[in-house]
Amino acid sequence: MTEENNKEEKTAQSKEDQEKKPVQRPAARPRPRVKKEAPPPEPSPKEPLLAELVQQVTEKLGEQAIEESYVNQNGEHLLTLVVNRDHWAKLASLLKQEANWQYTYLQNCAGVDQQTYFEVVYHLYSLEHHDQICVHVKVDRDQPEIPSVVNIWPAANWHEREIYDLLGIQFTGHPNLQRILMPDEWEGYPLRKDYQPLDEGV
Amino acid sequence: MLRTEEMLLNVGPQHPSTHGVLRIVVKIDGEVIREATPVIGYLHRGTEKLAEDLNYTQIIPYTDRMDYVSAMSNNYVLVHAVETMLKLEIPERAEYLRVITLELNRIASHLVWMGTYLLDIGALSPFLYAFQDREKILDLFNELCGARLTYNYMRVGGVKWDAPNGWLQKVEQFITMMEKRMKDYHQLITGNEIFIQRTRGVGVYSQEMAIQYALSGANLRVTGLQRDLRKEHPYSIYDRFQFDVPVGRHGDLYDKYLCRMNEVEESLKIVGQALASFPEKGRVLGKVPRVLRVPEGECYVSIESPRGELGCYLVSKGKDKPWRLKFRRPSFCNLQILPVLLRGENMANLVAILGGIDIVLGEVDC
Amino acid sequence: MDWLFYIIGPILLLGIMLGFVTYAILFERKVIGWIQNRPGPNQVGPWGVFQTVADIFKLLTKEDIVPERADQTLFKIAPIITFVPAFLVLAVIPFTDRIRFADLAVGLLYYMAISSITTMGILVGSWSGNNKYALLGGMRSAAQMISYEIPLVMSVIGVVMSAHTLNLTKIVAAQNEVWFIFPQLIGFVVFLIASIAELNRTPFDLPEAESELVAGYHVEYTGFRFAFFMLTEYAYIFAMASLTTILFLGGWQAPFGWTFLPPLIWFILKFAVIVFLLFWLRGTLPRLRTDQLMEFAWKVLLPLALFNIFLTAVLKEVPWIQTFYR
């Protein structure tokens, strides 16, 4: 559970950052200061579920498979795994097929530029167990490659193309990895934080 | 032996039945489709990129432009995501107004679908009828928020405008009128032999396939799976209302039609209940900080838009602007199944199947 | 005097037909407007009476575009091939016992034969434009017109058997006691459906299915050439409604001996009912699919028409009933 503590520390730290900023400004902004006394979030009721999940995954794929795990307390307390890229393909098919998971429904798939690395975020849903899970996979920024999951969830097809289009992450094994929203001859990947817009003329 | 060859036909981006600027590259052999490839992106405006430079209130009008047929649900999904991150309490009256507008918008959206779908199939009149009824909803919205399509109505913490005097009575009148009109529609369309011939058993897919392709909304329910996010993960105050989730049995286009028409009736029920228990007084915009700084973290929320599961994935770094905002657009996801459905179909079924998916290009391309 | 009639008459008829087309289009738009809860055209002239005239002027003044990669000659000839038969068939239509042009002994056969030539024009026009949508529309059109011609002709045989003639004037004369719509009800229904299909109108408007093929066989045509295709379509409505009136509704004969109206008025009234029916259907029904259309022609209409011939032949021999079949 060290990861969990880390996460809490991180959020606490970020809160401090957030509160410092209004203080720096001369104008009176009392409201953020009131929030300062907000207690650290209570442990989620879903913590045991998370521990169970992590244990099952480590049993099957080994210690390195999960880099980090926490409960995202926003909304419906979403179990979140940060999965090692090399183990992702195996874990994905397990998540879909294993009887007590059966995450057959790929709700969403998004790419995020975290500046030092990329992240591909999968939101999976199990129609059998009415259960949702979030999987983050970190991708190296210099060599953005991640195994495609189209053969596991065909719905990922266009999502992956979109991520490739906007962030430039290569999905190895994708049947047709082409730009989908931007024109084919477009240069650069618009959703990267270091993207320089080309259209100076407008 | 006659020599036949395949013909490459570009349906769209300018075509009466692609509902916008969708292009489908079809290989046809006579009138039989051998292969179909949808090409999208003609309406890509980079909403997600633009959102990274805007604060949360400024993003709301941009969401209007995604699914412009039901802009209320787009408005809602964004403010819902922000509210989830901020853990805000929403005033009662605002929640009721949200539900009423969301459901009215669902009715309007389904009416547009029904009208244009029958137009695709070749019937002219239902289109006009549907648009006349939708017009009444747009008039109601116009009175409420000053816009007919791009509402910009929801705000983080509530809604922008309270219902003007007499507005709720007008909604009530509309509900009574619409209930009668539904009977007319059933008389005109539901039993029409040609319509049944055109849609029964066409564009069928199994439940497994629907799940594999992550279809949502009526496209998923038509296979018999009862998944409606309003019931399954009730957001806003949907858990207070009694309504059914209509499902289909055959997974064909006719069932889709019935599903959507029944959904309209369910929406009418919800609005009726909401009007009955509408709070007399109260604020419509809760107490929110003037500058919205969403705490660091992420969240994914999803709601049942008329087209399916409309999701919003929000990553914040504690600034007043989102770090990353991704919309899970139901039209985009549902459209993926099109090539599979079209293979081996008749050319005339192309428009019927495409229409049945119910896409809005603003949302597909985002 | 006769030769004067033969020169002026057709010109007059052309004028009448153009007038009909102009106001049929207005009437159609008005009827569909009423069906759809809206006023229809009402801006040009009082009650919109000059709307179609304005539309025709617009078409006349438009640029005449011939696609660069089209087959120039065929592209230009096609509208003519399409329109000429539509006008030729009017020659044998007797509007009353005196207003008629050619009293051919094989009038009915002439009508059926000449009207098929139009298919050729449509096919040529669709192919020469070098457009894929037009080609699809043209192929559909050819398939549909040829398929539906068979039940159309077959359904009329019952009438011919009863009237003992192919001459249209005599067919009307044979109906002075009872209209053929009653003894030949099956024939009438088959004829009506097949004629709607021949006219390419809803629910059989596949060749110009707007939502599928953009506009069908005349996608590439502009201006006056396009107007010719539209003119053909409405000229056929004129001809087909006249033919239906003559074959099944007793032509110019007054029902119940109500001869207080002149024969021409009766003809126009019956004719108007058929035209209205066509417009009414357009406001109500969706469109069939190609394969369903073909199946319907070959598996439903044709057997029905054959059955009707058989039935007529049998009933002609049954005592008392045979009086209705002569």
XYZ file of C-alpha atoms in Angstrom, chain B residues 7-11 15-17 30-31 119-125 128-129 132 192 194 197-198 202 346 348-349 351, chain C residues 32 35-38 132-133 135-136 140 202-203 205 210-214 282-292:
58
model
C -17.142 0.098 -58.892
C -15.700 2.471 -56.343
C -18.297 4.930 -55.164
C -17.657 7.838 -52.842
C -20.801 8.383 -50.845
C -24.661 13.459 -49.940
C -28.245 13.862 -48.777
C -28.229 10.843 -46.493
C -23.902 -3.930 -59.122
C -25.954 -2.814 -56.166
C -36.781 10.656 -45.154
C -33.836 8.357 -45.858
C -36.232 5.517 -46.438
C -38.269 7.694 -48.766
C -41.246 8.951 -46.775
C -41.526 12.717 -46.885
C -44.273 13.600 -44.465
C -42.232 17.573 -41.511
C -44.424 16.357 -38.673
C -43.037 20.720 -36.310
C -46.742 0.781 -42.475
C -43.420 -0.842 -46.673
C -40.414 -4.454 -45.136
C -37.558 -2.008 -45.350
C -32.116 -5.463 -41.845
C -27.792 -3.802 -50.848
C -30.430 0.901 -50.616
C -29.730 -0.584 -47.203
C -28.769 4.656 -45.980
C -48.161 17.580 -50.297
C -50.667 16.736 -46.131
C -47.586 17.949 -44.322
C -49.320 20.713 -42.439
C -47.780 23.623 -44.304
C -21.842 6.635 -60.995
C -24.989 7.669 -59.197
C -25.583 5.009 -63.843
C -27.025 3.219 -60.829
C -32.511 0.640 -61.686
C -43.344 6.929 -54.694
C -43.256 4.204 -53.412
C -39.265 6.090 -57.087
C -32.913 11.173 -53.537
C -31.632 9.804 -50.268
C -29.661 7.019 -51.914
C -28.642 8.172 -55.369
C -28.677 11.940 -54.857
C -46.214 10.445 -52.455
C -47.100 12.255 -49.261
C -47.690 9.053 -47.349
C -45.493 6.136 -48.262
C -41.818 5.306 -47.909
C -39.806 3.740 -50.692
C -39.297 0.077 -51.530
C -35.919 -1.536 -51.954
C -34.692 -2.736 -55.338
C -34.912 -6.445 -54.616
C -38.321 -6.065 -52.981
